CSV table of C-alpha atoms in Angstrom, one decimal:
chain,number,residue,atom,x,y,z
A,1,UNK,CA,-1.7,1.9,-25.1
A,2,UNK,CA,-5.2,1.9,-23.9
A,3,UNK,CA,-4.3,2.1,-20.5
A,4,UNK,CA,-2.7,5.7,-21.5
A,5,UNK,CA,-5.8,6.5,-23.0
A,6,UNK,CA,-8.3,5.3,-19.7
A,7,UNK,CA,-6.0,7.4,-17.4
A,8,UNK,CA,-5.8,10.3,-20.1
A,9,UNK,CA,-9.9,10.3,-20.0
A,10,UNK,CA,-10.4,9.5,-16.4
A,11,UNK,CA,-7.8,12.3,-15.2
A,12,UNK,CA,-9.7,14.7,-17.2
A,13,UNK,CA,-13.3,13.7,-16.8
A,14,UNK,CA,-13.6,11.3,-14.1
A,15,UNK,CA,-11.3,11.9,-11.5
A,16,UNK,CA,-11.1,15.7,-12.2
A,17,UNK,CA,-8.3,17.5,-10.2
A,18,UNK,CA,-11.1,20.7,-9.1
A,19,UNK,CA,-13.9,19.0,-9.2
A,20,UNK,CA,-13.6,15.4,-7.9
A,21,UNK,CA,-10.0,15.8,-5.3
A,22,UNK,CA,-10.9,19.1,-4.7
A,23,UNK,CA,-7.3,20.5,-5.2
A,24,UNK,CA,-6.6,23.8,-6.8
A,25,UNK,CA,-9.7,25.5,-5.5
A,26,UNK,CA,-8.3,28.8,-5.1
A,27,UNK,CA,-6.9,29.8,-8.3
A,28,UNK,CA,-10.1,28.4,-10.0
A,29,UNK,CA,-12.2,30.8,-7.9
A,30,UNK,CA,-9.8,33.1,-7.9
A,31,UNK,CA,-8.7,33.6,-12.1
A,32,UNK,CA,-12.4,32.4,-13.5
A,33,UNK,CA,-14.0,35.9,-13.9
A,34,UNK,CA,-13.0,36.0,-17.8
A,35,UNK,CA,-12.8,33.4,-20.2
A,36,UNK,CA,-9.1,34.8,-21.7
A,37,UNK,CA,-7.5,34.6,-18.1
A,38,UNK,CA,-8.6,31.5,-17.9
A,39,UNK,CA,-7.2,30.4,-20.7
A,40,UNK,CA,-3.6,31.9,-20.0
A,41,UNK,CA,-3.7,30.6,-15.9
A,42,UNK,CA,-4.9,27.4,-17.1
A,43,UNK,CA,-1.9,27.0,-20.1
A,44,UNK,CA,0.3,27.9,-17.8
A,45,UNK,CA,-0.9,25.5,-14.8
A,46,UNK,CA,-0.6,22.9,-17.6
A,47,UNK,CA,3.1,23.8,-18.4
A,48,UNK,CA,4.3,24.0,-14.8
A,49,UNK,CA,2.6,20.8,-13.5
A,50,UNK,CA,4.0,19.2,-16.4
A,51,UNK,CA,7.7,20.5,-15.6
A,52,UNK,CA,7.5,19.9,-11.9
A,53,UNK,CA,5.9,16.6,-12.0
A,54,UNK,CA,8.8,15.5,-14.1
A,55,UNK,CA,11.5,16.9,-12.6
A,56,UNK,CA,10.0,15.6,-8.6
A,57,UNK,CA,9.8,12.2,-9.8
A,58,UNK,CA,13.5,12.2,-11.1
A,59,UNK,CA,14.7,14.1,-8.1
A,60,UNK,CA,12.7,11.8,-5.9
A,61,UNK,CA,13.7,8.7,-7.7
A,62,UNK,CA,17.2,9.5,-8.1
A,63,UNK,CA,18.0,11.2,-5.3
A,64,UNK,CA,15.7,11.3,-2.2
A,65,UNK,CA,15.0,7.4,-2.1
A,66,UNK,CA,18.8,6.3,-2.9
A,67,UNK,CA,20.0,8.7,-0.3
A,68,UNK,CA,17.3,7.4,2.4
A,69,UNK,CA,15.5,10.7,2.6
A,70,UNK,CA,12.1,9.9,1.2
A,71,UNK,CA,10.8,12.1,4.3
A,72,UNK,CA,12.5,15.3,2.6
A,73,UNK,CA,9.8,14.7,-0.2
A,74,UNK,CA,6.9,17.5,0.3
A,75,UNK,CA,9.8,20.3,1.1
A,76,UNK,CA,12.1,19.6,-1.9
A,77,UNK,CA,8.8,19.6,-3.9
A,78,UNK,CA,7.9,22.9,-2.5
A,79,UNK,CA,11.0,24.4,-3.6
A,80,UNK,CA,11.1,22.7,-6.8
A,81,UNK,CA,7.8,24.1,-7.6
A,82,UNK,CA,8.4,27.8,-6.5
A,83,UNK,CA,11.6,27.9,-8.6
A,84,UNK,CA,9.5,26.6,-11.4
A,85,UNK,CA,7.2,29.2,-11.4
A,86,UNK,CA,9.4,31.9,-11.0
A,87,UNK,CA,10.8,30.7,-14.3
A,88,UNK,CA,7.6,31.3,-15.8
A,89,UNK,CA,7.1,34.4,-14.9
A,90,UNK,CA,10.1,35.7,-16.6
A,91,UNK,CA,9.8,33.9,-19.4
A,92,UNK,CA,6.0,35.2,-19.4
A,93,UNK,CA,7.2,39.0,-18.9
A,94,UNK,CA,9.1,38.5,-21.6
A,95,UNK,CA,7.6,36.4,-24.1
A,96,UNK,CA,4.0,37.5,-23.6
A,97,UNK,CA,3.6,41.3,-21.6
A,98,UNK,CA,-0.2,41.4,-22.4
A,99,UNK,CA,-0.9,37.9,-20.6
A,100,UNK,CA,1.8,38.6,-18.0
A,101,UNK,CA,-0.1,41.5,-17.1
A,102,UNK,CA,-3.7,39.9,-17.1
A,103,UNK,CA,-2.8,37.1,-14.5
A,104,UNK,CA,-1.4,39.4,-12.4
A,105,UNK,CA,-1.3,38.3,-9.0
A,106,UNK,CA,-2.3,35.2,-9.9
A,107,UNK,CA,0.6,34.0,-11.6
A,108,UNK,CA,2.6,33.8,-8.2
A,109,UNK,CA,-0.8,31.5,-6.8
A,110,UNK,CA,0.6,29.0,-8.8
A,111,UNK,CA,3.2,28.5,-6.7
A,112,UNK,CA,1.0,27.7,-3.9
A,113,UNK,CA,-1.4,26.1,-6.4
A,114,UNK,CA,-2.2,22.6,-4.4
A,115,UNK,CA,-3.0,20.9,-7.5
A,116,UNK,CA,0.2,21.3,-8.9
A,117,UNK,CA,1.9,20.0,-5.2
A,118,UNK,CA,-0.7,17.0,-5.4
A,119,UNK,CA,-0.5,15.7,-8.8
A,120,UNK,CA,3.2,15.6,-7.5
A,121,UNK,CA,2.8,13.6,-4.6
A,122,UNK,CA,-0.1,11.7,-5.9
A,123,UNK,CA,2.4,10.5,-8.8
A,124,UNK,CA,4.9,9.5,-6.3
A,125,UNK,CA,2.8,7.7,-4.3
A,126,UNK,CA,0.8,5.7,-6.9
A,127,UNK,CA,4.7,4.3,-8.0
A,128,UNK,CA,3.8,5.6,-11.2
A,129,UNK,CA,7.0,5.3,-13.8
A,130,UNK,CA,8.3,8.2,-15.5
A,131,UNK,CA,5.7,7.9,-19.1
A,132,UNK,CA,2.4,7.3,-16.5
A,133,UNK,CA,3.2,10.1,-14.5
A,134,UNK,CA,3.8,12.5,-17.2
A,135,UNK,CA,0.6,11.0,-19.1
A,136,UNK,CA,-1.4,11.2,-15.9
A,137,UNK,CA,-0.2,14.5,-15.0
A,138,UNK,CA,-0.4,16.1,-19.0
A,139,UNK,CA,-4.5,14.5,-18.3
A,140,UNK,CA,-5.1,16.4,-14.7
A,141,UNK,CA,-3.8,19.5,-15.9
A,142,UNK,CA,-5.9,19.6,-18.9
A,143,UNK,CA,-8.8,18.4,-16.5
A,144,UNK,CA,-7.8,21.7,-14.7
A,145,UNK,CA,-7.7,23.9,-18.1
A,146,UNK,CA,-11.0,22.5,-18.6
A,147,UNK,CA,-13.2,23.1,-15.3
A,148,UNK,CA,-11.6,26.6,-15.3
A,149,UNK,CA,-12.8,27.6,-19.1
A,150,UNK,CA,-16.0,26.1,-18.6
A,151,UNK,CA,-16.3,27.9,-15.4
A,152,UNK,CA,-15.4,31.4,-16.6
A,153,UNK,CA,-17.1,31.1,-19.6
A,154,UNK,CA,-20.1,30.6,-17.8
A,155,UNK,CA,-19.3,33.2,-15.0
A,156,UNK,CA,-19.5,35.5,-18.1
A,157,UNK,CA,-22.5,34.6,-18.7
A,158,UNK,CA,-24.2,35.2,-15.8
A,159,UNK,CA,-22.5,38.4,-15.9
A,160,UNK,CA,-25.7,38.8,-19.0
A,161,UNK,CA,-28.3,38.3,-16.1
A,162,UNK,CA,-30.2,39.5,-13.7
A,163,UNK,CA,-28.8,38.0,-10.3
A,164,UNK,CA,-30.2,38.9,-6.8
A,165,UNK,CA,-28.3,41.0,-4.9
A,166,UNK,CA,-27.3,38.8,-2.1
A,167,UNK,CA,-26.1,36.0,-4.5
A,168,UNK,CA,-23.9,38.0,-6.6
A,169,UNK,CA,-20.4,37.8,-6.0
A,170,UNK,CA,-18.6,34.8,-4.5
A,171,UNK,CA,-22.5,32.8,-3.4
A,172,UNK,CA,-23.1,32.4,-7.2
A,173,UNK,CA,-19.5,31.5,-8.0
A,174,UNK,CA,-20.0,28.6,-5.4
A,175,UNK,CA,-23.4,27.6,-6.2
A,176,UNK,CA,-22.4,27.1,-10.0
A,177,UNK,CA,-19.1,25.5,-9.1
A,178,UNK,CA,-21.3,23.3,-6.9
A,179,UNK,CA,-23.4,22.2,-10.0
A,180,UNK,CA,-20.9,21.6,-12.1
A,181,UNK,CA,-19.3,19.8,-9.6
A,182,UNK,CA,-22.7,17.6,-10.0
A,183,UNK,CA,-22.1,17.5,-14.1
A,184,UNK,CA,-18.6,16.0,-13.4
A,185,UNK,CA,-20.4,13.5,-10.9
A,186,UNK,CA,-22.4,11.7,-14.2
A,187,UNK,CA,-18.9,10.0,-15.0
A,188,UNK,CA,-17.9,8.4,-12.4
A,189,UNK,CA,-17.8,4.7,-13.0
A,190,UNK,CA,-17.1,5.8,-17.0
A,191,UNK,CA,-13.5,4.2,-16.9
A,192,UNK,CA,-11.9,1.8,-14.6
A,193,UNK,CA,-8.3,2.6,-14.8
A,194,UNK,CA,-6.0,0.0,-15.4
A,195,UNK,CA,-2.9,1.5,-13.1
């Protein structure tokens, strides 16, 4: 049990997926101007990394290595993935117009979200069984949800401010991901994870 909870902690904190593998660097540029879109992109990250994880490693383990096709791993993930988001942007039209409408465009990024692709693969490759990999992936997504709120919420902020011309826009967006790139940076050697 406490091995759940070290790779819970270190996914999240530790080994975060933005700020530590740099994966999903786009969306969390790209969806971070406001707190509430954050929220939504960042729930629904979280729902489809969780789905397609799952689903890869069953389809890999039950069907890719007993038919000898291991290599067909990255494009049966690809289209796993894409069919997965698709499904949540229906269900999102339908269920919930208002958040459906403030992604945007940036519902369809998930699909080529490389977080959600990596936690995949990373999974796979660390030989993870079916409870680790959806522990590990529950972690990183929430690791995701969190660099992306704490982000927008403080893109907001310096929305407050006076900013010099040349570093409004995307310079400030970097510099600030930068630092709290460095925040993220104080808890490495926190855990050691057990698998």
């Amino acid at each position: 049990m406490t091995g759940y909870i070290l790779v819970f902690i270190s996914a999240i904190l530790v080994n975060n997926i933005v700020f530590a593998q740099f994966l999903g660097i786009c969306p969390f540029l790209g969806v971070s101007n406001k707190v509430s879109t954050s929220v939504g992109m960042g729930a629904a990250v979280l729902f489809v990394m969780t789905l397609a994880t799952t689903v890869t490693w069953l389809l890999y383990n039950l069907v890719l290595i007993p038919l000898n096709i291991g290599f067909m791993q990255t494009v049966a993930y690809i289209l796993v993935i894409a069919a997965l988001v698709q499904m949540v942007e229906i269900i999102l039209k339908k269920v919930s117009q208002p958040l459906y409408q403030a992604l945007g465009v940036f519902l369809p990024l998930i699909t080529t979200n490389c977080a959600v692709l990596g936690v995949a693969i990373l999974v796979t490759q660390k030989n993870y069984n079916l409870l680790q990999s959806v522990v590990y992936t529950i972690a990183t997504a929430l690791g995701f949800f969190l660099a992306l709120v704490i982000f927008a919420g403080i893109r907001e902020r310096l929305e407050l401010y006076e900013i010099p011309e040349a570093m409004k826009g995307a310079p400030i967006a970097l510099v600030t991901a930068g630092l709290l790139a460095l925040a993220f940076m104080g808890f490495t050697g926190l855990i050691a994870v057990p698998w």
